[in-house]
Coordinates of C-alpha atoms and ligand atoms in Angstrom, one line a residue:
X1 CA 12.0 12.2 11.9
X2 CA 14.4 10.3 9.5
X3 CA 13.7 6.7 9.5
X4 CA 15.3 3.9 7.3
X5 CA 12.5 2.5 5.0
X6 CA 10.4 -0.2 6.6
X7 CA 11.4 -3.9 6.1
X8 CA 10.4 -6.9 7.9
X9 CA 12.6 -8.2 10.7
X10 CA 14.6 -11.2 9.4
X11 CA 14.2 -14.5 10.9
X12 CA 17.0 -16.4 12.8
X13 CA 19.0 -18.8 10.6
X14 CA 18.7 -22.0 12.7
X15 CA 21.1 -24.0 10.4
X16 CA 23.8 -21.6 12.0
X17 CA 24.9 -23.7 15.1
X18 CA 25.7 -20.5 16.9
X19 CA 22.1 -19.5 16.9
X20 CA 21.1 -22.8 18.3
X21 CA 23.7 -22.5 21.0
X22 CA 22.6 -19.0 21.8
X23 CA 19.0 -20.1 22.3
X24 CA 20.2 -23.0 24.5
X25 CA 21.9 -20.4 26.6
X26 CA 18.7 -18.2 26.7
X27 CA 16.6 -21.2 27.8
X28 CA 18.9 -21.8 30.5
X29 CA 19.1 -18.2 31.7
X30 CA 15.5 -17.7 31.6
X31 CA 15.0 -21.1 33.5
X32 CA 16.5 -19.3 36.5
X33 CA 13.6 -16.8 36.6
X34 CA 10.7 -19.3 36.2
X35 CA 8.2 -19.2 39.0
X36 CA 8.9 -15.4 39.7
X37 CA 5.9 -13.1 40.6
X38 CA 4.6 -10.2 38.5
X39 CA 2.4 -7.6 39.8
X40 CA -0.1 -5.3 38.0
X41 CA 1.5 -1.9 36.8
X42 CA -1.0 0.8 36.9
X43 CA 0.4 4.4 36.5
X44 CA 3.9 2.8 36.8
X45 CA 3.2 1.7 40.4
X46 CA 3.4 -2.1 41.1
X47 CA -0.2 -3.2 42.5
X48 CA -0.3 -6.3 44.4
X49 CA -3.6 -8.4 44.4
X50 CA -5.1 -11.0 46.8
X51 CA -5.4 -13.6 44.0
X52 CA -2.9 -14.7 41.6
X53 CA -2.9 -16.4 38.2
X54 CA -0.5 -19.2 37.8
X55 CA 1.1 -19.8 34.5
X56 CA 2.4 -23.0 33.7
X57 CA 4.6 -24.6 30.9
X58 CA 2.2 -26.6 28.6
X59 CA 5.1 -29.1 27.9
X60 CA 5.6 -29.7 31.7
X61 CA 2.3 -28.7 33.5
X62 CA 3.7 -29.2 36.7
X63 CA 6.4 -26.4 36.1
X64 CA 5.2 -22.9 37.0
X65 CA 6.4 -20.3 34.6
X66 CA 5.3 -17.3 36.6
X67 CA 2.7 -16.0 39.2
X68 CA 0.9 -12.9 37.9
X69 CA -1.4 -10.4 39.7
X70 CA -5.1 -11.1 39.2
X71 CA -7.0 -8.0 38.8
X72 CA -10.6 -7.6 40.3
X73 CA -13.0 -5.0 39.4
X74 CA -11.3 -2.8 42.0
X75 CA -7.9 -2.9 40.0
X76 CA -9.7 -2.6 36.6
X77 CA -11.3 0.4 37.9
X78 CA -7.9 1.9 39.1
X79 CA -6.4 1.2 35.7
X80 CA -9.3 2.8 33.7
X81 CA -9.2 5.8 35.9
X82 CA -5.3 6.2 35.4
X83 CA -5.7 5.7 31.6
X84 CA -8.6 8.2 31.4
X85 CA -6.5 10.9 33.4
X86 CA -3.3 10.3 31.4
X87 CA -5.0 10.6 28.1
X88 CA -5.0 14.5 28.6
X89 CA -1.3 14.6 28.4
X90 CA -0.5 11.7 26.1
X91 CA -3.0 12.9 23.6
X92 CA -1.1 16.2 23.3
X93 CA 2.3 14.5 22.9
X94 CA 3.8 15.0 19.5
X95 CA 3.1 12.1 17.2
X96 CA 6.9 12.1 16.4
X97 CA 7.6 11.5 20.2
X98 CA 5.0 8.7 20.4
X99 CA 6.3 7.1 17.2
X100 CA 10.1 7.4 18.6
X101 CA 9.0 5.3 21.7
X102 CA 7.9 2.4 19.4
X103 CA 11.1 2.5 17.5
X104 CA 13.0 2.3 20.9
X105 CA 10.7 -0.6 22.0
X106 CA 11.5 -2.5 18.7
X107 CA 15.2 -1.9 19.4
X108 CA 14.8 -3.3 22.8
X109 CA 12.8 -6.3 21.6
X110 CA 15.5 -7.1 19.0
X111 CA 18.1 -6.9 21.7
X112 CA 16.1 -9.1 24.0
X113 CA 15.1 -11.4 21.3
X114 CA 16.4 -14.7 22.4
X115 CA 15.2 -14.1 26.0
X116 CA 11.6 -13.5 24.4
X117 CA 12.0 -16.6 22.4
X118 CA 12.7 -18.5 25.6
X119 CA 9.7 -17.2 27.3
X120 CA 7.6 -18.2 24.4
X121 CA 8.9 -21.7 24.6
X122 CA 8.3 -21.9 28.3
X123 CA 5.1 -20.2 28.5
X124 CA 3.5 -20.7 24.9
X125 CA 5.1 -24.1 24.2
X126 CA 6.2 -22.7 20.8
X127 CA 8.8 -24.4 18.5
X128 CA 11.7 -22.1 18.0
X129 CA 11.1 -21.2 14.6
X130 CA 7.5 -20.2 15.4
X131 CA 8.7 -18.2 18.4
X132 CA 11.1 -16.4 16.4
X133 CA 8.5 -15.6 13.7
X134 CA 6.4 -14.3 16.4
X135 CA 8.7 -12.0 18.0
X136 CA 9.8 -10.7 14.5
X137 CA 6.2 -9.9 13.9
X138 CA 6.0 -7.9 17.3
X139 CA 9.1 -5.9 16.1
X140 CA 7.5 -5.4 12.6
X141 CA 4.3 -3.9 14.3
X142 CA 6.4 -1.6 16.2
X143 CA 8.4 -0.4 13.2
X144 CA 5.4 -0.3 11.0
X145 CA 2.9 1.6 13.1
X146 CA 5.6 4.1 14.2
X147 CA 6.0 5.0 10.3
X148 CA 2.3 4.8 9.7
X149 CA 1.8 7.6 12.5
X150 CA 4.4 9.7 10.9
X151 CA 2.5 9.3 7.4
X152 CA -0.7 10.1 9.0
X153 CA 0.2 12.9 11.4
X154 CA -0.8 15.7 9.3
X155 CA -4.0 14.1 7.9
X156 CA -4.6 13.4 4.3
X157 CA -5.2 15.4 1.3
X158 CA -8.7 16.5 0.5
X159 CA -9.9 19.0 -2.2
X160 CA -11.0 22.6 -1.2
X161 CA -13.5 24.9 -3.1
X162 CA -12.3 28.3 -4.2
X163 CA -11.8 30.7 -1.2
X164 CA -11.7 28.0 1.5
X165 CA -9.2 25.8 3.0
X166 CA -10.4 22.2 3.8
X167 CA -8.2 20.1 6.2
X168 CA -8.8 16.5 7.0
X169 CA -6.8 15.0 9.9
X170 CA -6.9 12.6 12.7
X171 CA -6.9 12.9 16.6
X172 CA -6.6 10.4 19.3
X173 CA -9.8 8.9 20.7
X174 CA -9.5 8.1 24.5
X175 CA -8.8 5.4 26.9
X176 CA -9.2 1.9 25.4
X177 CA -9.0 -1.7 26.4
X178 CA -6.6 -4.1 24.9
X179 CA -7.7 -7.8 25.3
X180 CA -5.4 -10.3 23.7
X181 CA -5.4 -14.0 23.1
X182 CA -2.6 -16.5 24.1
X183 CA -1.5 -17.8 20.7
X184 CA 0.5 -14.8 19.7
X185 CA 1.2 -13.5 23.1
X186 CA 4.0 -11.1 22.1
X187 CA 3.1 -10.2 18.6
X188 CA -0.8 -9.5 18.8
X189 CA -0.5 -7.9 22.2
X190 CA 2.4 -5.6 21.0
X191 CA 0.6 -5.0 17.7
X192 CA -2.6 -3.9 19.3
X193 CA -1.1 -2.0 22.0
X194 CA 1.4 -0.2 19.9
X195 CA -1.2 1.0 17.4
X196 CA -3.5 2.4 20.3
X197 CA -0.6 4.2 22.0
X198 CA 0.9 5.6 18.8
X199 CA -2.2 7.1 17.8
X200 CA -2.4 9.1 21.0
X201 CA -4.7 6.9 23.1
X202 CA -3.9 5.3 26.7
X203 CA -4.6 1.7 27.4
X204 CA -5.6 -0.9 30.0
X205 CA -3.7 -3.8 28.7
X206 CA -5.2 -7.3 29.5
X207 CA -3.2 -10.3 28.2
X208 CA -4.5 -13.8 28.2
X209 CA -4.6 -15.6 31.3
X210 CA -2.5 -18.4 29.8
X211 CA 0.4 -16.0 28.7
X212 CA 0.5 -13.2 31.3
X213 CA 4.2 -13.5 32.0
X214 CA 4.8 -12.8 28.3
X215 CA 2.4 -9.9 28.8
X216 CA 4.5 -8.5 31.7
X217 CA 7.5 -8.7 29.5
X218 CA 5.8 -6.8 26.6
X219 CA 4.7 -4.2 29.2
X220 CA 8.3 -4.0 30.7
X221 CA 9.7 -3.3 27.3
X222 CA 7.3 -0.3 26.8
X223 CA 8.3 1.1 30.1
X224 CA 12.1 0.5 29.3
X225 CA 11.5 2.4 26.1
X226 CA 10.4 5.4 28.0
X227 CA 6.6 5.4 27.8
X228 CA 5.3 7.9 30.3
X229 CA 3.6 6.3 33.2
X230 CA -0.2 5.7 33.0
X231 CA -0.1 5.3 29.2
X232 CA 0.0 1.6 29.2
X233 CA -1.7 0.1 32.4
X234 CA -0.9 -3.6 32.8
X235 CA -3.9 -5.3 34.2
X236 CA -3.8 -9.1 33.9
X237 CA -6.8 -11.1 35.0
X238 CA -9.5 -13.6 33.9
X239 CA -11.8 -12.5 31.2
X240 CA -14.6 -13.8 33.1
X241 CA -13.8 -11.6 36.2
X242 CA -12.9 -8.4 34.7
X243 CA -14.0 -8.5 30.9
X244 CA -17.5 -7.5 31.2
X245 CA -16.4 -4.5 33.7
X246 CA -13.7 -3.2 31.3
X247 CA -15.9 -3.4 28.3
X248 CA -19.1 -1.8 29.7
X249 CA -17.6 1.1 31.8
X250 CA -18.4 4.5 30.6
X251 CA -14.8 5.6 30.5
X252 CA -13.8 3.1 27.9
X253 CA -13.8 4.7 24.6
X254 CA -12.8 1.7 22.4
X255 CA -11.9 -2.0 22.8
X256 CA -9.3 -3.6 20.8
X257 CA -9.9 -7.4 20.9
X258 CA -8.5 -10.5 19.4
X259 CA -9.8 -13.9 20.5
X260 CA -12.7 -16.3 20.0
X261 CA -15.7 -15.5 18.0
X262 CA -18.0 -16.1 21.3
X263 CA -16.0 -13.7 23.3
X264 CA -15.7 -11.1 20.4
X265 CA -19.4 -11.3 19.8
X266 CA -20.3 -10.7 23.6
X267 CA -17.9 -7.7 23.7
X268 CA -19.5 -6.3 20.5
X269 CA -23.0 -6.8 22.2
X270 CA -22.1 -5.2 25.7
X271 CA -20.1 -2.5 24.2
X272 CA -23.0 -1.3 22.0
X273 CA -25.2 -0.5 25.2
X274 CA -25.0 3.2 25.9
X275 CA -24.8 4.2 29.6
X276 CA -26.3 7.6 30.6
X277 CA -23.0 9.1 31.6
X278 CA -21.4 7.8 28.3
X279 CA -21.0 10.4 25.6
X280 CA -19.9 8.3 22.7
X281 CA -20.5 5.0 20.9
X282 CA -17.7 2.8 21.9
X283 CA -15.7 1.5 18.8
X284 CA -15.1 -2.1 18.9
X285 CA -12.0 -3.6 16.7
X286 CA -12.5 -7.4 17.0
X287 CA -10.6 -10.1 15.3
X288 CA -12.0 -13.6 16.0
X289 CA -11.8 -17.0 14.8
X290 CA -11.6 -19.0 11.7
X291 CA -12.4 -22.2 9.8
X292 CA -9.9 -21.7 7.1
X293 CA -9.8 -23.8 3.8
X294 CA -7.2 -24.7 1.5
X295 CA -8.8 -25.7 -2.0
X296 CA -6.6 -28.0 -4.4
X297 CA -7.6 -28.0 -8.0
X298 CA -6.6 -30.6 -10.4
X299 CA -3.4 -30.3 -12.4
X300 CA -1.1 -28.7 -9.8
X301 CA 2.1 -29.8 -8.0
X302 CA 0.6 -32.3 -5.6
X303 CA 3.7 -32.4 -3.3
X304 CA 3.8 -28.6 -3.0
X305 CA 0.1 -28.5 -2.3
X306 CA 0.4 -31.2 0.4
X307 CA 3.6 -29.7 1.8
X308 CA 1.7 -26.2 2.2
X309 CA -1.4 -27.9 3.6
X310 CA 0.7 -29.6 6.3
X311 CA 2.6 -26.4 7.0
X312 CA -0.7 -24.5 7.4
X313 CA -2.5 -27.0 9.4
X314 CA 0.1 -27.8 11.9
X315 CA 2.3 -24.9 12.5
X316 CA 2.0 -24.0 16.4
X317 CA -0.1 -27.2 16.6
X318 CA -2.9 -25.7 14.5
X319 CA -3.5 -23.0 17.1
X320 CA -3.4 -20.1 14.6
X321 CA -6.5 -18.2 13.6
X322 CA -5.2 -18.6 10.0
X323 CA -4.5 -22.2 10.4
X324 CA -5.7 -24.5 7.6
X325 CA -8.4 -26.8 9.3
X326 CA -10.1 -27.9 6.1
X327 CA -8.4 -29.2 2.9
X328 CA -11.0 -29.2 0.0
X329 CA -9.5 -31.4 -2.9
X330 CA -10.6 -31.9 -6.3
X331 CA -12.0 -35.3 -7.1
X332 CA -9.3 -36.2 -9.7
X333 CA -6.3 -35.5 -7.2
X334 CA -8.0 -36.2 -3.9
X335 CA -6.5 -39.6 -3.3
X336 CA -3.0 -38.6 -4.0
X337 CA -3.0 -35.3 -2.2
X338 CA -4.5 -36.9 0.9
X339 CA -1.8 -39.7 0.9
X340 CA 0.9 -37.1 0.5
X341 CA -0.5 -35.0 3.2
X342 CA -0.7 -38.0 5.6
X343 CA 2.9 -38.9 4.9
X344 CA 4.1 -35.5 5.4
X345 CA 2.2 -34.9 8.7
X346 CA 3.2 -38.1 10.0
X347 CA 6.9 -37.2 9.5
X348 CA 6.5 -34.2 11.8
X349 CA 8.5 -34.3 15.1
X350 CA 6.1 -33.8 18.0
X351 CA 7.6 -32.9 21.4
X352 CA 9.0 -30.5 24.0
X353 CA 10.5 -27.6 22.0
X354 CA 13.8 -28.0 23.4
X355 CA 15.6 -28.3 20.2
X356 CA 15.3 -26.8 16.8
X357 CA 14.1 -29.9 15.1
X358 CA 10.9 -30.2 17.1
X359 CA 8.2 -28.9 14.5
X360 CA 5.1 -29.3 16.8
X361 CA 4.7 -28.7 20.4
X362 CA 1.9 -29.2 23.0
X363 CA -1.5 -27.1 22.9
X364 CA -1.6 -24.4 25.4
X365 CA -3.8 -25.5 28.3
X366 CA -5.7 -28.3 29.8
X367 CA -9.1 -26.7 28.8
X368 CA -7.8 -26.6 25.1
X369 CA -6.3 -30.2 25.3
X370 CA -9.8 -31.3 26.4
X371 CA -11.6 -29.3 23.8
X372 CA -9.4 -30.6 20.9
X373 CA -9.8 -34.2 22.2
X374 CA -13.6 -33.7 22.4
X375 CA -13.5 -32.9 18.7
X376 CA -11.3 -35.8 18.0
X377 CA -14.2 -37.9 19.5
X378 CA -16.6 -36.2 17.3
X379 CA -14.6 -36.8 14.2
X380 CA -14.6 -40.5 14.8
X381 CA -18.4 -40.5 13.6
X382 CA -17.8 -37.9 11.0
X383 CA -14.9 -39.1 8.9
X384 CA -12.3 -41.7 8.6
X385 CA -9.3 -41.0 10.9
X386 CA -6.3 -41.7 8.5
X387 CA -3.7 -40.1 10.9
X388 CA -3.5 -39.6 14.6
X389 CA -4.4 -41.4 17.7
X390 CA -6.1 -40.6 20.9
X391 CA -3.7 -38.3 23.0
X392 CA -2.0 -39.5 26.1
X393 CA -2.1 -38.3 29.7
X394 CA -2.3 -34.4 29.8
X395 CA -0.5 -34.4 33.1
X396 CA 2.6 -35.2 31.0
X397 CA 2.2 -32.3 28.6
X398 CA -0.7 -31.2 26.5
X399 CA 0.5 -33.0 23.4
X400 CA -1.9 -34.0 20.7
X401 CA -0.4 -35.9 17.6
X402 CA -1.3 -34.4 14.1
X403 CA -4.6 -35.7 13.1
X404 CA -6.4 -36.1 9.7
X405 CA -10.0 -37.1 9.2
X406 CA -10.8 -38.1 5.6
X407 CA -14.1 -38.1 3.7
X408 CA -15.6 -35.3 5.8
X409 CA -19.0 -34.0 4.9
X410 CA -18.7 -30.2 4.5
X411 CA -21.6 -29.9 7.0
X412 CA -20.1 -32.0 9.5
X413 CA -19.1 -30.4 12.8
X414 CA -15.4 -30.9 12.3
X415 CA -15.8 -29.0 8.9
X416 CA -17.8 -26.2 10.4
X417 CA -16.5 -25.5 14.1
X418 CA -13.3 -24.0 14.9
X419 CA -11.2 -26.7 16.7
X420 CA -8.0 -24.6 17.2
X421 CA -5.7 -27.7 17.3
X422 CA -3.9 -30.3 15.1
X423 CA -6.9 -31.5 13.4
X424 CA -7.4 -31.4 9.6
X425 CA -10.7 -32.3 7.9
X426 CA -10.3 -33.4 4.4
X427 CA -13.3 -33.0 2.1
X428 CA -13.7 -34.2 -1.6
X429 CA -14.9 -31.7 -4.1
X430 CA -16.6 -32.6 -7.6
X431 CA -14.9 -29.8 -9.4
X432 CA -13.6 -26.1 -8.7
X433 CA -17.0 -24.7 -8.4
X434 CA -18.0 -27.3 -6.0
X435 CA -14.7 -26.6 -4.1
X436 CA -15.3 -22.9 -3.7
X437 CA -19.0 -23.3 -2.7
X438 CA -17.9 -25.6 0.1
X439 CA -15.2 -23.4 1.2
X440 CA -17.5 -20.3 1.3
X441 CA -20.0 -22.4 3.4
X442 CA -18.8 -21.2 6.8
X443 CA -19.8 -18.4 9.3
X444 CA -16.2 -17.5 9.2
X445 CA -14.1 -15.7 6.5
X446 CA -10.5 -15.3 7.7
X447 CA -7.9 -16.9 5.6
X448 CA -8.1 -19.2 2.6
X449 CA -6.0 -20.7 -0.1
X450 CA -6.3 -22.0 -3.5
X451 CA -3.7 -24.4 -5.4
X452 CA -4.4 -24.1 -9.0
X453 CA -2.7 -23.6 -12.3
X454 CA -6.1 -22.4 -13.9
X455 CA -5.9 -18.7 -14.4
X456 CA -9.8 -18.4 -14.5
X457 CA -10.2 -20.3 -11.2
X458 CA -7.6 -18.0 -9.6
X459 CA -9.3 -14.9 -10.8
X460 CA -12.7 -16.2 -9.4
X461 CA -11.3 -16.9 -6.2
X462 CA -9.6 -13.5 -6.0
X463 CA -13.1 -11.9 -5.8
X464 CA -15.4 -14.8 -4.7
X465 CA -13.5 -16.7 -2.0
X466 CA -15.2 -15.3 1.3
X467 CA -12.0 -14.7 3.3
X468 CA -10.1 -11.5 4.3
X469 CA -6.8 -13.1 3.5
X470 CA -6.6 -15.2 0.4
X471 CA -3.5 -17.0 -0.7
X472 CA -2.6 -18.6 -4.1
X473 CA -0.2 -21.4 -4.5
X474 CA 1.5 -21.0 -1.2
X475 CA 0.8 -21.7 2.6
X476 CA -2.1 -19.5 4.3
X477 CA -0.4 -18.7 7.7
X478 CA 2.3 -16.3 8.5
X479 CA 1.0 -13.0 7.4
X480 CA 3.7 -10.3 7.4
X481 CA 3.2 -6.9 8.7
X482 CA 3.1 -4.2 6.1
X483 CA 3.0 -7.0 3.4
X484 CA -0.1 -9.0 3.9
X485 CA -2.4 -6.8 6.1
X486 CA -4.4 -9.4 8.2
X487 CA -8.0 -9.7 9.3
X488 CA -11.3 -11.4 8.3
X489 CA -14.8 -11.1 7.2
X490 CA -18.2 -12.6 8.4
X491 CA -18.0 -13.9 11.9
X492 CA -14.1 -13.7 11.7
X493 CA -14.2 -10.2 12.7
X494 CA -14.4 -6.5 11.8
X495 CA -11.8 -6.9 9.0
X496 CA -9.6 -4.4 10.7
X497 CA -6.3 -5.5 8.8
X498 CA -3.6 -5.4 11.3
X499 CA -0.3 -4.6 9.9
X500 CA -2.0 -2.6 7.0
X501 CA -2.6 1.0 6.0
X502 CA -6.1 1.2 7.3
X503 CA -5.4 0.1 10.8
X504 CA -4.2 3.1 12.6
X505 CA -7.3 5.4 11.7
X506 CA -9.4 2.7 13.6
X507 CA -7.8 4.1 16.5
X508 CA -8.4 7.7 15.9
X509 CA -11.2 10.2 15.1
X510 CA -11.1 11.9 11.7
X511 CA -11.8 15.7 11.7
X512 CA -12.7 18.1 8.8
X513 CA -12.0 21.6 9.5
X514 CA -12.7 24.3 7.0
X515 CA -11.9 27.9 7.0
X516 CA -13.3 30.5 4.6
X517 CA -10.9 33.2 3.6
Ligands
NAD601 P1 -10.7 -16.0 24.1 O1 -11.8 -15.5 23.4 O2 -11.0 -17.2 25.1 O3 -10.0 -15.1 25.0 C1 -9.5 -14.0 24.3 C2 -9.2 -13.0 25.3 O4 -10.5 -12.4 25.8 C3 -8.6 -13.4 26.8 O5 -7.6 -12.3 27.1 C4 -9.6 -13.6 27.7 O6 -9.2 -13.5 29.0 C5 -10.6 -12.4 27.1 N1 -11.9 -12.8 27.6 C6 -12.6 -13.9 27.8 N2 -13.9 -13.5 28.4 C7 -14.0 -12.2 28.2 C8 -15.1 -11.4 28.5 N3 -16.3 -11.8 28.8 N4 -15.0 -10.1 28.2 C9 -13.7 -9.6 27.8 N5 -12.6 -10.3 27.6 C10 -13.0 -11.8 27.8 O7 -9.7 -16.5 23.1 P2 -8.4 -17.4 23.2 O8 -8.7 -18.9 23.4 O9 -7.4 -16.6 23.9 O10 -7.7 -17.2 21.7 C11 -8.1 -18.2 20.6 C12 -8.9 -17.6 19.6 O11 -8.5 -16.3 19.2 C13 -9.4 -18.4 18.4 O12 -10.7 -18.5 18.1 C14 -8.5 -17.7 17.3 O13 -9.0 -18.0 16.0 C15 -8.7 -16.3 17.7 N6 -7.5 -15.6 17.3 C16 -8.0 -14.5 16.2 C17 -7.0 -13.9 15.5 C18 -7.3 -13.0 14.4 O14 -6.4 -12.1 14.0 N7 -8.6 -13.0 13.8 C19 -5.6 -13.8 16.0 C20 -5.3 -14.8 17.0 C21 -6.4 -15.6 17.6

């Protein structure tokens, strides 16, 4: 199969007014479809449910974005049954044919890009550039995993002893459950699903209850790309209602999860129990939360450091697992960097993402709004609020202003617990050693950054910073597929490195076959 070499999908140039006009047109067009209903799709059949999930626009909570089917255990059972049956044929489909469907899906997503961006704005509250980066990431996953499957389809080289031939290759695993979060509703859902599918598995796809319309769009794109019926079974529902069922069922071969630490640990525990009619150990791929730190050493470009702290802390209102939620600053430059970060964060335009200049939209939901607000309250006893005020009425949109707490103790709750909102804790360190020790004092280990001109310090951090993705002298968010494989240590997850060369084999079984001549 001849494919062009892989390259990342370019971002839209928003300084080009024709792109802005096209985006307004897409927002208008998609507005016509707000409030529509989306059934479950199991084995290509639409399945109506008694209950529904009502998805709202976080910028205008009274605006319904869509009504989505709400699976119960009955539908979850149907979806697992269909995925299990379809596995027999899909696992025998040639890897090239499976890869081709991903390439087609990428082409469709590219054609439908502005429409997808508009749904991201309505359902996710994403500023335009964030929405664009996310849809580009979804396209990248499709393109990258298709090529990865072609790379791995014949296995990898091993040595043979004289008189024998050793072969080492991969085969598909079974029916898996894909459980996705709301913060990258197109990219992460597409990435987890496409990796599982191209590896020859069938899936039950469960998007987040907050972004299920985007989930329906992703499922629609796979269908349009020609994915045979029953390979992807679209099964939206509440995690609390169908999650345990899907995870514990004996037909489930693997679970690919991205979400909070709490849910991930529960899934890991439940999946470990072996049922009497279950003939495998379920595989769990879990990518979870973070409490990501950026260290600023002395003698660096303080403006650049402050810029990147602000970009990392407030992109998508801090609702990225990779977001900087701790800035750990060397004593000698502490006051200067803090002041610059406050000024730059104050300049961010917060509002409804209706134009390209809005850099921060709302948080996703009322529970998320309440959670972040409760941490803002906790912070009042744990640091000095140098930026931000209490948020307003959530009925007018779930907006929370950029908030900075200074002089925070490294052991404070706002320095240890994942807030997942636009709240940054700033901590003073005596020196670089102290800063690295503070950064590593966390149950998480997802991303981290070091701003330093000191080569020894960078080399120490290269090996000793306890995080799956470590960035030097730049922002710590926005990992690129195929360029910065992504995933964390510790309680941030199973370090599965999405968008990297080790990811697809997690969805396959490796076989060694030896023949003596
Ligand atoms: P969440 O854990 O609340 O929900 C994630 C998914 O799990 C949803 O689809 C939900 O319905 C489902 N779920 C809930 N309870 C379940 C159960 N008992 N069994 C099975 N599934 C269940 O997380 P969220 O609020 O949607 O997402 C935010 C979290 O995701 C943050 O902690 C963030 O750091 C993390 N995240 C991590 C990464 C990463 O790559 N490490 C990427 C994005 C988000």
